[in-house]
PDB file of C-alpha atoms in Angstrom:
ATOM      1  CA  UNK A 174      -8.868 -14.428  18.583  1.00  0.00           C
ATOM      2  CA  UNK A 175      -9.283 -12.028  21.504  1.00  0.00           C
ATOM      3  CA  UNK A 176      -6.374  -9.704  20.703  1.00  0.00           C
ATOM      4  CA  UNK A 177      -3.678  -9.162  18.108  1.00  0.00           C
ATOM      5  CA  UNK A 178      -0.101  -8.509  19.194  1.00  0.00           C
ATOM      6  CA  UNK A 179       2.358  -7.233  16.589  1.00  0.00           C
ATOM      7  CA  UNK A 180       6.101  -6.914  17.019  1.00  0.00           C
ATOM      8  CA  UNK A 181       7.610  -3.773  15.485  1.00  0.00           C
ATOM      9  CA  UNK A 182      11.295  -2.923  15.109  1.00  0.00           C
ATOM     10  CA  UNK A 183      11.207  -0.384  12.275  1.00  0.00           C
ATOM     11  CA  UNK A 184      12.114  -2.850   9.517  1.00  0.00           C
ATOM     12  CA  UNK A 185      10.016  -2.929   6.359  1.00  0.00           C
ATOM     13  CA  UNK A 186       8.924  -6.470   7.214  1.00  0.00           C
ATOM     14  CA  UNK A 187       7.652  -5.442  10.646  1.00  0.00           C
ATOM     15  CA  UNK A 188       5.875  -2.469   9.094  1.00  0.00           C
ATOM     16  CA  UNK A 189       4.028  -4.834   6.747  1.00  0.00           C
ATOM     17  CA  UNK A 190       3.121  -6.951   9.795  1.00  0.00           C
ATOM     18  CA  UNK A 191       1.832  -3.816  11.535  1.00  0.00           C
ATOM     19  CA  UNK A 192      -0.463  -2.935   8.614  1.00  0.00           C
ATOM     20  CA  UNK A 193      -1.752  -6.524   8.422  1.00  0.00           C
ATOM     21  CA  UNK A 194      -2.412  -6.727  12.153  1.00  0.00           C
ATOM     22  CA  UNK A 195      -4.144  -3.340  12.277  1.00  0.00           C
ATOM     23  CA  UNK A 196      -6.520  -4.242   9.439  1.00  0.00           C
ATOM     24  CA  UNK A 197      -7.456  -7.599  10.985  1.00  0.00           C
ATOM     25  CA  UNK A 198      -7.859  -6.171  14.505  1.00  0.00           C
ATOM     26  CA  UNK A 199     -10.184  -3.477  13.162  1.00  0.00           C
ATOM     27  CA  UNK A 200     -12.229  -5.993  11.163  1.00  0.00           C
ATOM     28  CA  UNK A 201     -12.454  -8.415  14.101  1.00  0.00           C
ATOM     29  CA  UNK A 202     -13.226  -5.688  16.625  1.00  0.00           C
ATOM     30  CA  UNK A 203     -10.446  -6.780  18.989  1.00  0.00           C
ATOM     31  CA  UNK A 204      -7.626  -4.838  20.681  1.00  0.00           C
ATOM     32  CA  UNK A 205      -4.252  -4.401  19.007  1.00  0.00           C
ATOM     33  CA  UNK A 206      -1.076  -4.349  21.084  1.00  0.00           C
ATOM     34  CA  UNK A 207       1.989  -2.969  19.294  1.00  0.00           C
ATOM     35  CA  UNK A 208       5.134  -4.115  21.082  1.00  0.00           C
ATOM     36  CA  UNK A 209       8.876  -3.540  20.801  1.00  0.00           C
ATOM     37  CA  UNK A 210      11.689  -4.696  23.055  1.00  0.00           C
ATOM     38  CA  UNK A 211      14.962  -3.159  24.142  1.00  0.00           C
ATOM     39  CA  UNK A 212      18.126  -4.319  25.907  1.00  0.00           C
ATOM     40  CA  UNK A 213      21.181  -2.506  27.153  1.00  0.00           C
ATOM     41  CA  UNK A 214      24.204  -2.771  24.829  1.00  0.00           C
ATOM     42  CA  UNK A 215      26.617  -5.542  25.748  1.00  0.00           C
ATOM     43  CA  UNK A 216      29.476  -3.055  25.874  1.00  0.00           C
ATOM     44  CA  UNK A 217      27.806  -1.364  28.835  1.00  0.00           C
ATOM     45  CA  UNK A 218      29.000  -4.201  31.086  1.00  0.00           C
ATOM     46  CA  UNK A 219      32.681  -3.366  30.551  1.00  0.00           C
ATOM     47  CA  UNK A 220      34.625  -1.030  32.878  1.00  0.00           C
ATOM     48  CA  UNK A 221      34.727   2.552  31.659  1.00  0.00           C
ATOM     49  CA  UNK A 222      31.481   2.295  29.736  1.00  0.00           C
ATOM     50  CA  UNK A 223      29.088   5.218  29.790  1.00  0.00           C
ATOM     51  CA  UNK A 224      26.492   5.288  32.522  1.00  0.00           C
ATOM     52  CA  UNK A 225      23.303   3.500  31.585  1.00  0.00           C
ATOM     53  CA  UNK A 226      20.076   5.378  31.086  1.00  0.00           C
ATOM     54  CA  UNK A 227      17.349   4.465  33.598  1.00  0.00           C
ATOM     55  CA  UNK A 228      15.033   1.672  32.457  1.00  0.00           C
ATOM     56  CA  UNK A 229      12.061   4.035  32.493  1.00  0.00           C
ATOM     57  CA  UNK A 230      13.889   6.347  30.098  1.00  0.00           C
ATOM     58  CA  UNK A 231      14.632   3.425  27.757  1.00  0.00           C
ATOM     59  CA  UNK A 232      10.950   2.432  27.910  1.00  0.00           C
ATOM     60  CA  UNK A 233       9.925   5.942  26.893  1.00  0.00           C
ATOM     61  CA  UNK A 234      12.494   6.149  24.086  1.00  0.00           C
ATOM     62  CA  UNK A 235      11.280   2.811  22.704  1.00  0.00           C
ATOM     63  CA  UNK A 236       7.640   3.888  22.933  1.00  0.00           C
ATOM     64  CA  UNK A 237       8.410   7.156  21.155  1.00  0.00           C
ATOM     65  CA  UNK A 238      10.232   5.346  18.360  1.00  0.00           C
ATOM     66  CA  UNK A 239       7.395   2.875  17.839  1.00  0.00           C
ATOM     67  CA  UNK A 240       4.783   5.643  17.957  1.00  0.00           C
ATOM     68  CA  UNK A 241       6.611   7.466  15.171  1.00  0.00           C
ATOM     69  CA  UNK A 242       6.679   4.249  13.117  1.00  0.00           C
ATOM     70  CA  UNK A 243       2.947   3.639  13.654  1.00  0.00           C
ATOM     71  CA  UNK A 244       2.090   7.207  12.675  1.00  0.00           C
ATOM     72  CA  UNK A 245       4.121   6.841   9.470  1.00  0.00           C
ATOM     73  CA  UNK A 246       2.324   3.628   8.510  1.00  0.00           C
ATOM     74  CA  UNK A 247      -1.222   4.170   9.827  1.00  0.00           C
ATOM     75  CA  UNK A 248      -1.475   7.943  10.147  1.00  0.00           C
ATOM     76  CA  UNK A 249      -2.078   7.687  13.894  1.00  0.00           C
ATOM     77  CA  UNK A 250      -2.187   5.130  16.665  1.00  0.00           C
ATOM     78  CA  UNK A 251      -5.655   3.564  16.182  1.00  0.00           C
ATOM     79  CA  UNK A 252      -8.231   3.926  18.929  1.00  0.00           C
ATOM     80  CA  UNK A 253      -8.192   0.156  19.443  1.00  0.00           C
ATOM     81  CA  UNK A 254      -4.385   0.064  19.664  1.00  0.00           C
ATOM     82  CA  UNK A 255      -1.826   0.465  22.449  1.00  0.00           C
ATOM     83  CA  UNK A 256       1.971   0.621  22.382  1.00  0.00           C
ATOM     84  CA  UNK A 257       4.129  -1.275  24.841  1.00  0.00           C
ATOM     85  CA  UNK A 258       7.890  -1.305  25.461  1.00  0.00           C
ATOM     86  CA  UNK A 259       9.185  -4.719  26.523  1.00  0.00           C
ATOM     87  CA  UNK A 260      12.408  -5.252  28.432  1.00  0.00           C
ATOM     88  CA  UNK A 261      14.771  -8.026  27.408  1.00  0.00           C
ATOM     89  CA  UNK A 262      15.718 -10.060  24.317  1.00  0.00           C
ATOM     90  CA  UNK A 263      12.990  -9.704  21.707  1.00  0.00           C
ATOM     91  CA  UNK A 264      11.784 -13.288  21.310  1.00  0.00           C
ATOM     92  CA  UNK A 265      11.677 -14.076  25.030  1.00  0.00           C
ATOM     93  CA  UNK A 266       9.995 -10.775  25.891  1.00  0.00           C
ATOM     94  CA  UNK A 267       7.337 -11.228  23.197  1.00  0.00           C
ATOM     95  CA  UNK A 268       6.585 -14.869  24.076  1.00  0.00           C
ATOM     96  CA  UNK A 269       6.165 -13.958  27.747  1.00  0.00           C
ATOM     97  CA  UNK A 270       3.811 -11.141  26.786  1.00  0.00           C
ATOM     98  CA  UNK A 271       1.216 -13.216  24.920  1.00  0.00           C
ATOM     99  CA  UNK A 272      -1.437 -15.689  26.039  1.00  0.00           C
ATOM    100  CA  UNK A 273      -3.071 -18.675  24.289  1.00  0.00           C
ATOM    101  CA  UNK A 274      -5.921 -16.371  23.227  1.00  0.00           C
ATOM    102  CA  UNK A 275      -3.598 -13.904  21.492  1.00  0.00           C
ATOM    103  CA  UNK A 276      -2.637 -13.870  17.826  1.00  0.00           C
ATOM    104  CA  UNK A 277       0.992 -12.832  17.397  1.00  0.00           C
ATOM    105  CA  UNK A 278       1.879 -11.120  14.111  1.00  0.00           C
ATOM    106  CA  UNK A 279       5.504 -10.776  13.000  1.00  0.00           C
ATOM    107  CA  UNK A 280       7.475  -9.888   9.903  1.00  0.00           C
ATOM    108  CA  UNK A 281       9.477 -12.581   8.164  1.00  0.00           C
ATOM    109  CA  UNK A 282      12.731 -10.801   9.016  1.00  0.00           C
ATOM    110  CA  UNK A 283      13.699  -8.154  11.508  1.00  0.00           C
ATOM    111  CA  UNK A 284      15.924  -5.111  11.375  1.00  0.00           C
ATOM    112  CA  UNK A 285      18.998  -7.163  12.219  1.00  0.00           C
ATOM    113  CA  UNK A 286      18.235  -9.983   9.778  1.00  0.00           C
ATOM    114  CA  UNK A 287      20.584 -11.093   7.032  1.00  0.00           C
ATOM    115  CA  UNK A 288      19.284 -10.394   3.540  1.00  0.00           C
ATOM    116  CA  UNK A 289      19.642 -14.037   2.489  1.00  0.00           C
ATOM    117  CA  UNK A 290      17.475 -15.391   5.303  1.00  0.00           C
ATOM    118  CA  UNK A 291      13.773 -15.924   4.641  1.00  0.00           C
ATOM    119  CA  UNK A 292      12.854 -16.169   8.324  1.00  0.00           C
ATOM    120  CA  UNK A 293      14.519 -14.161  11.065  1.00  0.00           C
ATOM    121  CA  UNK A 294      15.724 -15.659  14.339  1.00  0.00           C
ATOM    122  CA  UNK A 295      13.161 -13.767  16.457  1.00  0.00           C
ATOM    123  CA  UNK A 296      10.264 -14.897  14.256  1.00  0.00           C
ATOM    124  CA  UNK A 297      11.488 -18.498  14.297  1.00  0.00           C
ATOM    125  CA  UNK A 298      11.909 -18.576  18.078  1.00  0.00           C
ATOM    126  CA  UNK A 299       8.451 -17.095  18.623  1.00  0.00           C
ATOM    127  CA  UNK A 300       7.034 -19.597  16.154  1.00  0.00           C
ATOM    128  CA  UNK A 301       8.481 -22.475  18.158  1.00  0.00           C
ATOM    129  CA  UNK A 302       7.610 -21.323  21.669  1.00  0.00           C
ATOM    130  CA  UNK A 303       4.640 -18.941  21.598  1.00  0.00           C
ATOM    131  CA  UNK A 304       1.506 -20.441  23.196  1.00  0.00           C
ATOM    132  CA  UNK A 305      -0.722 -18.742  20.616  1.00  0.00           C
ATOM    133  CA  UNK A 306      -1.267 -18.545  16.870  1.00  0.00           C
ATOM    134  CA  UNK A 307       1.710 -16.906  15.127  1.00  0.00           C
ATOM    135  CA  UNK A 308       1.258 -15.137  11.786  1.00  0.00           C
ATOM    136  CA  UNK A 309       4.356 -14.542   9.677  1.00  0.00           C
ATOM    137  CA  UNK A 310       3.510 -11.826   7.175  1.00  0.00           C
ATOM    138  CA  UNK A 311       5.323 -12.699   3.972  1.00  0.00           C
ATOM    139  CA  UNK A 312       4.145 -10.022   1.567  1.00  0.00           C
ATOM    140  CA  UNK A 313       1.854  -7.029   1.476  1.00  0.00           C
ATOM    141  CA  UNK A 314      -1.543  -8.680   1.125  1.00  0.00           C
ATOM    142  CA  UNK A 315      -5.137  -7.676   1.688  1.00  0.00           C
ATOM    143  CA  UNK A 316      -7.769  -9.938   3.214  1.00  0.00           C
ATOM    144  CA  UNK A 317     -11.464 -10.112   2.432  1.00  0.00           C
ATOM    145  CA  UNK A 318     -13.858 -10.087  -0.492  1.00  0.00           C
ATOM    146  CA  UNK A 319     -12.201 -10.105  -3.895  1.00  0.00           C
ATOM    147  CA  UNK A 320      -8.879 -11.268  -2.476  1.00  0.00           C
ATOM    148  CA  UNK A 321      -7.181 -14.651  -2.454  1.00  0.00           C
ATOM    149  CA  UNK A 322      -8.669 -17.359  -0.223  1.00  0.00           C
ATOM    150  CA  UNK A 323      -7.689 -18.325   3.291  1.00  0.00           C
ATOM    151  CA  UNK A 324      -6.350 -21.890   2.967  1.00  0.00           C
ATOM    152  CA  UNK A 325      -6.088 -24.454   5.752  1.00  0.00           C
ATOM    153  CA  UNK A 326      -3.745 -27.422   5.467  1.00  0.00           C
ATOM    154  CA  UNK A 327      -5.444 -30.494   6.967  1.00  0.00           C
ATOM    155  CA  UNK A 328      -4.044 -33.887   7.912  1.00  0.00           C
ATOM    156  CA  UNK A 329      -6.674 -35.201  10.325  1.00  0.00           C
ATOM    157  CA  UNK A 330      -4.680 -34.388  13.476  1.00  0.00           C
ATOM    158  CA  UNK A 331      -6.178 -32.504  16.453  1.00  0.00           C
ATOM    159  CA  UNK A 332      -3.806 -29.618  15.739  1.00  0.00           C
ATOM    160  CA  UNK A 333      -5.186 -29.381  12.203  1.00  0.00           C
ATOM    161  CA  UNK A 334      -8.686 -29.117  13.667  1.00  0.00           C
ATOM    162  CA  UNK A 335      -7.469 -26.174  15.749  1.00  0.00           C
ATOM    163  CA  UNK A 336      -6.048 -24.642  12.569  1.00  0.00           C
ATOM    164  CA  UNK A 337      -9.461 -24.884  10.892  1.00  0.00           C
ATOM    165  CA  UNK A 338     -11.149 -23.302  13.917  1.00  0.00           C
ATOM    166  CA  UNK A 339      -8.691 -20.386  13.825  1.00  0.00           C
ATOM    167  CA  UNK A 340      -9.169 -19.954  10.073  1.00  0.00           C
ATOM    168  CA  UNK A 341     -12.948 -19.885  10.558  1.00  0.00           C
ATOM    169  CA  UNK A 342     -12.536 -17.106  13.126  1.00  0.00           C
ATOM    170  CA  UNK A 343     -10.338 -15.105  10.750  1.00  0.00           C
ATOM    171  CA  UNK A 344     -12.793 -15.666   7.906  1.00  0.00           C
ATOM    172  CA  UNK A 345     -15.649 -14.554  10.128  1.00  0.00           C
ATOM    173  CA  UNK A 346     -13.851 -11.249  10.660  1.00  0.00           C
ATOM    174  CA  UNK A 347     -12.573 -10.467   7.165  1.00  0.00           C
ATOM    175  CA  UNK A 348     -14.837 -12.494   4.850  1.00  0.00           C
ATOM    176  CA  UNK A 349     -13.713 -13.734   1.453  1.00  0.00           C
ATOM    177  CA  UNK A 350     -13.157 -17.374   0.530  1.00  0.00           C
ATOM    178  CA  UNK A 351     -12.049 -20.227   2.787  1.00  0.00           C
ATOM    179  CA  UNK A 352     -10.663 -23.556   1.634  1.00  0.00           C
ATOM    180  CA  UNK A 353      -9.536 -26.731   3.428  1.00  0.00           C
ATOM    181  CA  UNK A 354      -6.794 -28.665   1.615  1.00  0.00           C
ATOM    182  CA  UNK A 355      -6.004 -32.287   2.399  1.00  0.00           C
ATOM    183  CA  UNK A 356      -2.803 -33.606   0.810  1.00  0.00           C
ATOM    184  CA  UNK A 357      -2.406 -37.385   0.893  1.00  0.00           C
ATOM    185  CA  UNK A 358       0.137 -39.943  -0.252  1.00  0.00           C
ATOM    186  CA  UNK A 359      -0.075 -43.682  -0.859  1.00  0.00           C
ATOM    187  CA  UNK A 360       2.100 -45.660   1.560  1.00  0.00           C
ATOM    188  CA  UNK A 361       3.624 -47.865  -1.137  1.00  0.00           C
ATOM    189  CA  UNK A 362       5.578 -46.968  -4.257  1.00  0.00           C
ATOM    190  CA  UNK A 363       3.283 -48.865  -6.612  1.00  0.00           C
ATOM    191  CA  UNK A 364      -0.457 -49.054  -5.999  1.00  0.00           C
ATOM    192  CA  UNK A 365      -2.944 -51.102  -8.006  1.00  0.00           C
ATOM    193  CA  UNK A 366      -5.474 -48.865  -9.843  1.00  0.00           C
ATOM    194  CA  UNK A 367      -8.484 -50.010  -7.780  1.00  0.00           C
ATOM    195  CA  UNK A 368      -6.656 -49.535  -4.483  1.00  0.00           C
ATOM    196  CA  UNK A 369      -5.434 -46.139  -5.648  1.00  0.00           C
ATOM    197  CA  UNK A 370      -8.996 -45.077  -6.430  1.00  0.00           C
ATOM    198  CA  UNK A 371     -10.172 -46.282  -3.011  1.00  0.00           C
ATOM    199  CA  UNK A 372      -7.431 -44.216  -1.379  1.00  0.00           C
ATOM    200  CA  UNK A 373      -8.477 -41.171  -3.380  1.00  0.00           C
ATOM    201  CA  UNK A 374     -12.147 -41.705  -2.548  1.00  0.00           C
ATOM    202  CA  UNK A 375     -11.263 -42.081   1.121  1.00  0.00           C
ATOM    203  CA  UNK A 376      -9.279 -38.860   1.043  1.00  0.00           C
ATOM    204  CA  UNK A 377     -12.127 -37.044  -0.671  1.00  0.00           C
ATOM    205  CA  UNK A 378     -14.647 -38.299   1.905  1.00  0.00           C
ATOM    206  CA  UNK A 379     -12.366 -37.266   4.749  1.00  0.00           C
ATOM    207  CA  UNK A 380     -11.879 -33.705   3.583  1.00  0.00           C
ATOM    208  CA  UNK A 381     -15.589 -33.310   2.867  1.00  0.00           C
ATOM    209  CA  UNK A 382     -16.450 -34.535   6.375  1.00  0.00           C
ATOM    210  CA  UNK A 383     -14.302 -31.796   7.901  1.00  0.00           C
ATOM    211  CA  UNK A 384     -16.382 -29.048   6.402  1.00  0.00           C
ATOM    212  CA  UNK A 385     -19.839 -30.609   6.094  1.00  0.00           C
ATOM    213  CA  UNK A 386     -21.206 -28.251   8.751  1.00  0.00           C
ATOM    214  CA  UNK A 387     -19.521 -25.234   7.131  1.00  0.00           C
ATOM    215  CA  UNK A 388     -21.165 -24.851   3.714  1.00  0.00           C
ATOM    216  CA  UNK A 389     -19.031 -21.810   2.844  1.00  0.00           C
ATOM    217  CA  UNK A 390     -15.780 -23.813   3.084  1.00  0.00           C
ATOM    218  CA  UNK A 391     -14.443 -25.287  -0.154  1.00  0.00           C
ATOM    219  CA  UNK A 392     -12.826 -28.712   0.332  1.00  0.00           C
ATOM    220  CA  UNK A 393      -9.945 -29.904  -1.863  1.00  0.00           C
ATOM    221  CA  UNK A 394      -7.983 -33.160  -1.799  1.00  0.00           C
ATOM    222  CA  UNK A 395      -4.622 -33.406  -3.545  1.00  0.00           C
ATOM    223  CA  UNK A 396      -2.230 -36.322  -3.950  1.00  0.00           C
ATOM    224  CA  UNK A 397       1.477 -35.697  -3.472  1.00  0.00           C
ATOM    225  CA  UNK A 398       4.080 -34.393  -1.056  1.00  0.00           C
ATOM    226  CA  UNK A 399       2.261 -32.177   1.485  1.00  0.00           C
ATOM    227  CA  UNK A 400       5.025 -29.570   1.473  1.00  0.00           C
ATOM    228  CA  UNK A 401       5.192 -29.077  -2.280  1.00  0.00           C
ATOM    229  CA  UNK A 402       1.454 -29.432  -2.858  1.00  0.00           C
ATOM    230  CA  UNK A 403       0.440 -26.860  -0.238  1.00  0.00           C
ATOM    231  CA  UNK A 404       2.877 -24.370  -1.761  1.00  0.00           C
ATOM    232  CA  UNK A 405       1.530 -25.186  -5.232  1.00  0.00           C
ATOM    233  CA  UNK A 406      -2.126 -24.731  -4.219  1.00  0.00           C
ATOM    234  CA  UNK A 407      -1.332 -21.486  -2.388  1.00  0.00           C
ATOM    235  CA  UNK A 408       0.496 -20.199  -5.475  1.00  0.00           C
ATOM    236  CA  UNK A 409      -2.208 -21.164  -7.977  1.00  0.00           C
ATOM    237  CA  UNK A 410      -5.062 -19.761  -5.875  1.00  0.00           C
ATOM    238  CA  UNK A 411      -3.103 -16.629  -4.872  1.00  0.00           C
ATOM    239  CA  UNK A 412      -3.998 -17.403  -1.273  1.00  0.00           C
ATOM    240  CA  UNK A 413      -3.967 -14.514   1.160  1.00  0.00           C
ATOM    241  CA  UNK A 414      -3.124 -16.711   4.167  1.00  0.00           C
ATOM    242  CA  UNK A 415      -2.054 -20.340   4.563  1.00  0.00           C
ATOM    243  CA  UNK A 416      -3.030 -21.774   7.977  1.00  0.00           C
ATOM    244  CA  UNK A 417      -1.361 -24.905   9.387  1.00  0.00           C
ATOM    245  CA  UNK A 418      -0.825 -26.623  12.717  1.00  0.00           C
ATOM    246  CA  UNK A 419       2.590 -26.270  14.289  1.00  0.00           C
ATOM    247  CA  UNK A 420       2.915 -30.043  14.361  1.00  0.00           C
ATOM    248  CA  UNK A 421       1.078 -32.459  12.118  1.00  0.00           C
ATOM    249  CA  UNK A 422      -0.272 -35.970  12.529  1.00  0.00           C
ATOM    250  CA  UNK A 423       2.971 -37.655  11.505  1.00  0.00           C
ATOM    251  CA  UNK A 424       5.210 -35.714  13.851  1.00  0.00           C
ATOM    252  CA  UNK A 425       7.973 -37.025  16.052  1.00  0.00           C
ATOM    253  CA  UNK A 426       7.031 -36.047  19.587  1.00  0.00           C
ATOM    254  CA  UNK A 427      10.405 -34.439  20.266  1.00  0.00           C
ATOM    255  CA  UNK A 428       9.946 -31.842  17.536  1.00  0.00           C
ATOM    256  CA  UNK A 429       8.314 -28.511  18.365  1.00  0.00           C
ATOM    257  CA  UNK A 430       7.755 -27.599  14.700  1.00  0.00           C
ATOM    258  CA  UNK A 431       6.802 -30.232  12.136  1.00  0.00           C
ATOM    259  CA  UNK A 432       8.580 -30.779   8.829  1.00  0.00           C
ATOM    260  CA  UNK A 433       5.724 -29.427   6.709  1.00  0.00           C
ATOM    261  CA  UNK A 434       5.496 -26.249   8.792  1.00  0.00           C
ATOM    262  CA  UNK A 435       9.244 -25.754   8.653  1.00  0.00           C
ATOM    263  CA  UNK A 436       9.151 -26.061   4.875  1.00  0.00           C
ATOM    264  CA  UNK A 437       6.284 -23.601   4.523  1.00  0.00           C
ATOM    265  CA  UNK A 438       8.032 -20.986   6.643  1.00  0.00           C
ATOM    266  CA  UNK A 439      10.774 -20.686   4.041  1.00  0.00           C
ATOM    267  CA  UNK A 440       8.928 -21.588   0.843  1.00  0.00           C
ATOM    268  CA  UNK A 441       5.356 -20.342   1.126  1.00  0.00           C
ATOM    269  CA  UNK A 442       4.472 -17.639  -1.402  1.00  0.00           C
ATOM    270  CA  UNK A 443       2.075 -16.062   1.059  1.00  0.00           C
ATOM    271  CA  UNK A 444       1.517 -15.163   4.695  1.00  0.00           C
ATOM    272  CA  UNK A 445       1.523 -18.208   6.989  1.00  0.00           C
ATOM    273  CA  UNK A 446      -0.432 -18.643  10.237  1.00  0.00           C
ATOM    274  CA  UNK A 447       0.867 -21.406  12.525  1.00  0.00           C
ATOM    275  CA  UNK A 448      -1.427 -22.758  15.248  1.00  0.00           C
ATOM    276  CA  UNK A 449       0.153 -24.390  18.326  1.00  0.00           C
ATOM    277  CA  UNK A 450      -1.046 -27.639  19.893  1.00  0.00           C
ATOM    278  CA  UNK A 451      -2.817 -27.663  23.231  1.00  0.00           C
ATOM    279  CA  UNK A 452      -0.737 -28.359  26.308  1.00  0.00           C
ATOM    280  CA  UNK A 453      -1.833 -31.989  26.423  1.00  0.00           C
ATOM    281  CA  UNK A 454      -0.903 -32.793  22.800  1.00  0.00           C
TER     282      UNK A 454
END
């Protein structure tokens, strides 16, 4: 986590993302880049349309608008923060402006989002294509001591290991509690009691092995549907962040976002951090 990048468009969701990103960047001691994109109106391409403002003028207008938003939310642009105007469609401009070492923070919906949608199109596109961790801020939540735990969903895949590493870095910055949750299911509809107990014991041993070198991490194994159980654990523990890999161990290789992650993006009660696979996965 070498920098945090937060997309701001003036919506209340992006303002919540801004506050979240600023608090984490300050705690982690890393730079914060506050970005917003602009495009010329489509109508400007038609004959008779008004002359277009120079790109530099649009950059400045966007920067001024974002600066005003930051000052409203944070009081001032923080010393560790910078504001950047990006040219082009929002999702593409943001994805091109981050690196694998960035953490991208977005609101669940943008200014142009429909009220009935739980995840905006820009956030979803960034989630699918960004090369870095993407945090979708669901609600106004505080991290650290006395707050809900950071939870990591584990399935034994390499991407889940990356999710745990990212969660450890976040925990190192903000403190609080950290838990690793392994949700497992039997592969047959009816399992003999002894076999069922062996499966449970195996699951318990697996989740404990993940965190044996991290004595501050609480390990939990749960039987059931991974989607429903992760939401249930996050709800009961009042988790502050739920961290998952973008694709899990049971993924189809053609899918960019796994089924569990897709479900969490629309059903999680809390902020979700999604960690991408490496290029060779």
